[in-house]
Amino acid sequence: PEKLAAFQARIDAGEKIEPKEWMPEGYRKTLIRQIGQHAHSEIVGQLPEGNWITRAPSLERKAILLAKVQDEAGHGLYLYCAAETLGVSRDELTEALLAGKMKYSSIFNYPTLTWADIGAVGWLVDGAAIMNQVPLQRTSFGPYSRAMIRICKEESFHQRQGFDIMRKMATGTKAQRHMAQDALNRFWYPSLMMFGPSDADSVHSAQSIRWKIKMNTNDELRQKFVDQTVPQAEYLGLTVPDPDLRWNADKGGYDFSEPDWDEFFEVLKGNGPCNTERLAARQKAWDDGAWVRDGLMAHAAKQHSAPVAAE
Amino acid sequence: PEKLAAFQARIDAGEKIEPKEWMPEGYRKTLIRQIGQHAHSEIVGQLPEGNWITRAPSLERKAILLAKVQDEAGHGLYLYCAAETLGVSRDELTEALLAGKMKYSSIFNYPTLTWADIGAVGWLVDGAAIMNQVPLQRTSFGPYSRAMIRICKEESFHQRQGFDIMRKMATGTKAQRHMAQDALNRFWYPSLMMFGPSDADSVHSAQSIRWKIKMNTNDELRQKFVDQTVPQAEYLGLTVPDPDLRWNADKGGYDFSEPDWDEFFEVLKGNGPCNTERLAARQKAWDDGAWVRDGLMAHAAKQHSAPVAAE
Amino acid sequence: MGAVVDLDAALFEGLCRLGDSTLVLGHRVSEWCGQAPVLEEDIALANVALDLIGQTQMWLGLAGEVEGRERTSDTLAYHRDVWDFRNLLLVERPNGDFGHTLMRQFLFDAWHQPMLAGLAQSRDTRVAEIAVKAGKEVAYHLERSADLVIRLGDGSGESHARMQAALDTLWPYTGEMMVPDATDAALAEAGIMPDLNGLRTTWDALVQDVLAEATLTIPESGFMHKGGKQGQHSEHLGHMLATMQFLPRAYPDATW
Amino acid sequence: MGAVVDLDAALFEGLCRLGDSTLVLGHRVSEWCGQAPVLEEDIALANVALDLIGQTQMWLGLAGEVEGRERTSDTLAYHRDVWDFRNLLLVERPNGDFGHTLMRQFLFDAWHQPMLAGLAQSRDTRVAEIAVKAGKEVAYHLERSADLVIRLGDGSGESHARMQAALDTLWPYTGEMMVPDATDAALAEAGIMPDLNGLRTTWDALVQDVLAEATLTIPESGFMHKGGKQGQHSEHLGHMLATMQFLPRAYPDATW
């Protein structure tokens, strides 16, 4: 308990906790879960975008999208490394994902059905992600904080590119405008879900906020996201699919409809449009790749033993 | 030798030989090789056409092409059945094909690269096949003769459909005309090869002709094919890719260039554009289908043993 | 789902649901060309695909006629993008192994056959005529797929496991077939198409019987995908259309 | 193969050969997105694909400029059909397993790197500039693919067998890279592109060294496929283009 108080004092003073320093088991566990889940999201998040790389409508768009998924894989790498400093290996985390014991962001269980969805993913999904991540640059765990700083810089770039796709679509031909509006219709509520249900009644959240693992409540961030995004939709000439959306001058923000939380919990349980396929794709990559990983290890072992044998 | 003479006398008299009747071993072997090879050709022949079923440019064309490959599989079935009457099973023949011990028509080692190729295959390849097959309706082995009668009827239908595709392409847009001419350029010589090299010096051929397993020489049939096809190409406004092609009034037929027989023997050896892929596709179908064949047999065995157990 | 539904618009929708489902399933089945596990199946698969494409021509042909905007069955098949397709999600599932293809076919046939029987009673004679014609073909499809599901379900250990895996994977895509939306309801009320709720009883009974004989177990999870009928598909459809529509899209001025 | 070759026409051809090869290989590599055996390879594959697409923009951009018919790199990439594509057959081979993808990359890189070194000496400064830029990227590609071929060739029993199978399958597609036709000869003579015969020595040495260290055996058969450079491809390219070109073909009036 004394240790605990000292630990909390350091956090309150804005100090960073480093991997080799003492930390409460709960802090470590919560971080592993949160960082691991974030890493998995980057990896699984490649799939809905990868679905359109081979159909990107220009060489420039193809290059931008390739650069983006490359960044995402890179983010995954930073985050797995951050998690590894807490004593869990990348393989362990991967196996937990494949066994269904760890989650990834539910948004990636929605399909990308037209090219405009690639715009919507950048604009809305990366937008919501940034909203979550910017405060986490100030999180108490050093490696996590440093990873978030690198990631946020790239993410905001991705968001601008996504918005640029939407702008082209929204001001394009009739078919393109249709695709843009349709993408907004499908991604709006799932994006709002990305902040999680209202944490009014969550004990976890309160502890995480005290530890500076979580910096804001879900509702604060969701409100901020809506306030930022609605004017952008207006600028694009697109309609947010919420008949009850309106400006509330008193609170200085928009009133908006809650997403369908039943759907959220269903998707979380595995019953989303693409859950099965996303996990199956990752499982296949893991299984098909086993011989490669084994082969590389076998080679490394030979290299290692060769000089010994020569002695 | 007496038996042999009697056998030859029956053939000379135009009688049909039936499976249970006596026949020389050489006759049986030659027939198995020839009918088996023909059956394999029908099966492998599905692949280059199957390549365009999913891309057929209209529902009507798609339906016609589906009907055609269905017919081909059906022809394969007739022919395997005819071969089976000679004491060789379909599975044995299939395994010989996959082991490279039996051949299929080399023409199917050429790729179908545009939709016009589907026209060219019908017009030229089926055209050449019919030229080979029509006389075989009078072949001496009963089951083979009857199979050929059924097959020829359908093949000539296929040829007309192929010609119809070519006609549409040859009288269509610039791109379509390009595709049509390009298809003729690529399929002309391989079609001429379908009759085999000149059999002037083949002992085999002479024996086969005596046995009425082979009804004409390769050169006769090739000449007939050229004489039939050149006017059709002219009608289509397409150019046969042979600068030395010209009408020879003396012989009442066209003079034409020989195909590149080195290429023919290379393809026969396995070195054609698609040999490896065609065999790999058949091997994959065979391997992937093993559990289905086993499952069906297991079910049949249960059905068979059930009543016995109940007794 | 408003209360007032334009009946011609609903009929156009309903016809697209039929025609797009046969088109997409026909396409999937045709992908097997030359790769079936036995020669008899090469023939049967080509035959089923051929029937389905023929039915597509009739349904989409009529759809174009009802719509009255001079779209032919080919225009509808080759010049719409994913959001305008109205096929069931089940039929756009990838082929997987032969077991998946077969199970998909059976689950669809078991719906298709009673659906066509209902459509044969349509007050719209154009619909009824097509349904009668298609019904004869589909009776054979169902007979074949049910028979094979039984033989492979109750076959070897491996074939049983593969058929069960196929059933588990595909089951969540069956719900949509029997849940009516406003369009279905309007067409049923007008006596043009059968009541989907009514089909469920027939489908349930048939599927339960066959799967029981096949020694296969119906998954417990009640979760069902939806959206295909309303134009919200999986990622697979777009890839299929890229292939299917290549030539007419690349050469819009050509006839074939 | 006439004696007189219009040099601009030959240059256009030569540039399409380069740009189409990087485009098609970039496409194939990008098909791996999110499916690599290890995360580092997800990153590396995306990076290689990105480089190749960037090079495509440069080569096809210059090709359009040389042609002078107002075709951009996008027009050339998205609005030509198979017969106008000039890529090497090797790069349109399907991905297969990771071993095939890797071996294809190595066999190509081992040609690409000296090719770009030669192009960097081009008398056409536009060509030389692109080659210098691309050369830096490709040096890394070759380093990576050679290293991995060695590690997996001389790895486990299974990885060795898979790499050998990949080599056996892909070897007959390498000949075309180093056999000059009239276009290649004209460009070499004009000092615009390197002599392909000269590349063979470099390629042979490099490939033999790496494969020897990888404990892999070069197939004995001398048979080599040909035709890609002249626009005669395998059946795979058409399927790739149907996917790649879908949007610009379906929506010719749109900009993206």
JSON list of C-alpha atoms in Angstrom, two decimals, chain B residues 48 51 54-55 110-114 175 178-179 182 186 266 271-274 277-278, chain D residues 81-84 93-94 169 173 221 223 225 231-239 242:
[
{"chain": "B", "resi": 48, "resn": "PRO", "atom": "CA", "xyz": [-9.32, -22.90, -71.35]},
{"chain": "B", "resi": 51, "resn": "ASN", "atom": "CA", "xyz": [-11.31, -19.42, -67.98]},
{"chain": "B", "resi": 54, "resn": "THR", "atom": "CA", "xyz": [-17.05, -16.01, -65.36]},
{"chain": "B", "resi": 55, "resn": "ARG", "atom": "CA", "xyz": [-16.26, -13.20, -67.81]},
{"chain": "B", "resi": 110, "resn": "TYR", "atom": "CA", "xyz": [-2.42, -22.77, -75.45]},
{"chain": "B", "resi": 111, "resn": "PRO", "atom": "CA", "xyz": [-4.06, -20.04, -73.35]},
{"chain": "B", "resi": 112, "resn": "THR", "atom": "CA", "xyz": [-7.36, -18.25, -73.99]},
{"chain": "B", "resi": 113, "resn": "LEU", "atom": "CA", "xyz": [-6.37, -14.62, -73.71]},
{"chain": "B", "resi": 114, "resn": "THR", "atom": "CA", "xyz": [-9.40, -12.69, -74.91]},
{"chain": "B", "resi": 175, "resn": "ALA", "atom": "CA", "xyz": [-11.09, -3.49, -80.30]},
{"chain": "B", "resi": 178, "resn": "HIS", "atom": "CA", "xyz": [-8.37, -6.63, -83.08]},
{"chain": "B", "resi": 179, "resn": "MET", "atom": "CA", "xyz": [-9.25, -9.44, -80.70]},
{"chain": "B", "resi": 182, "resn": "ASP", "atom": "CA", "xyz": [-5.29, -11.76, -82.83]},
{"chain": "B", "resi": 186, "resn": "ARG", "atom": "CA", "xyz": [-2.53, -17.38, -82.36]},
{"chain": "B", "resi": 266, "resn": "GLU", "atom": "CA", "xyz": [8.20, -29.14, -77.54]},
{"chain": "B", "resi": 271, "resn": "ASN", "atom": "CA", "xyz": [7.01, -27.27, -72.86]},
{"chain": "B", "resi": 272, "resn": "GLY", "atom": "CA", "xyz": [3.94, -25.38, -74.01]},
{"chain": "B", "resi": 273, "resn": "PRO", "atom": "CA", "xyz": [2.55, -22.17, -72.56]},
{"chain": "B", "resi": 274, "resn": "CYS", "atom": "CA", "xyz": [0.08, -23.94, -70.24]},
{"chain": "B", "resi": 277, "resn": "GLU", "atom": "CA", "xyz": [-0.92, -25.32, -65.30]},
{"chain": "B", "resi": 278, "resn": "ARG", "atom": "CA", "xyz": [-3.39, -27.60, -67.06]},
{"chain": "D", "resi": 81, "resn": "ASP", "atom": "CA", "xyz": [-6.25, -4.49, -72.28]},
{"chain": "D", "resi": 82, "resn": "VAL", "atom": "CA", "xyz": [-3.95, -7.50, -72.01]},
{"chain": "D", "resi": 83, "resn": "TRP", "atom": "CA", "xyz": [-2.47, -7.39, -75.50]},
{"chain": "D", "resi": 84, "resn": "ASP", "atom": "CA", "xyz": [-1.11, -3.88, -74.91]},
{"chain": "D", "resi": 93, "resn": "ARG", "atom": "CA", "xyz": [2.72, -15.38, -61.96]},
{"chain": "D", "resi": 94, "resn": "PRO", "atom": "CA", "xyz": [0.22, -15.89, -59.14]},
{"chain": "D", "resi": 169, "resn": "THR", "atom": "CA", "xyz": [8.15, -23.52, -61.06]},
{"chain": "D", "resi": 173, "resn": "TYR", "atom": "CA", "xyz": [9.85, -17.62, -66.81]},
{"chain": "D", "resi": 221, "resn": "SER", "atom": "CA", "xyz": [15.58, -27.95, -68.30]},
{"chain": "D", "resi": 223, "resn": "PHE", "atom": "CA", "xyz": [12.89, -24.52, -71.74]},
{"chain": "D", "resi": 225, "resn": "HIS", "atom": "CA", "xyz": [8.54, -19.19, -71.83]},
{"chain": "D", "resi": 231, "resn": "GLY", "atom": "CA", "xyz": [2.17, -8.55, -75.36]},
{"chain": "D", "resi": 232, "resn": "GLN", "atom": "CA", "xyz": [1.45, -12.26, -75.32]},
{"chain": "D", "resi": 233, "resn": "HIS", "atom": "CA", "xyz": [0.63, -13.17, -71.76]},
{"chain": "D", "resi": 234, "resn": "SER", "atom": "CA", "xyz": [-0.68, -15.97, -69.62]},
{"chain": "D", "resi": 235, "resn": "GLU", "atom": "CA", "xyz": [-4.32, -16.34, -68.65]},
{"chain": "D", "resi": 236, "resn": "HIS", "atom": "CA", "xyz": [-3.57, -14.74, -65.29]},
{"chain": "D", "resi": 237, "resn": "LEU", "atom": "CA", "xyz": [-3.09, -11.20, -66.52]},
{"chain": "D", "resi": 238, "resn": "GLY", "atom": "CA", "xyz": [-6.66, -10.76, -67.72]},
{"chain": "D", "resi": 239, "resn": "HIS", "atom": "CA", "xyz": [-8.03, -11.66, -64.31]},
{"chain": "D", "resi": 242, "resn": "ALA", "atom": "CA", "xyz": [-10.39, -7.09, -64.36]}
]
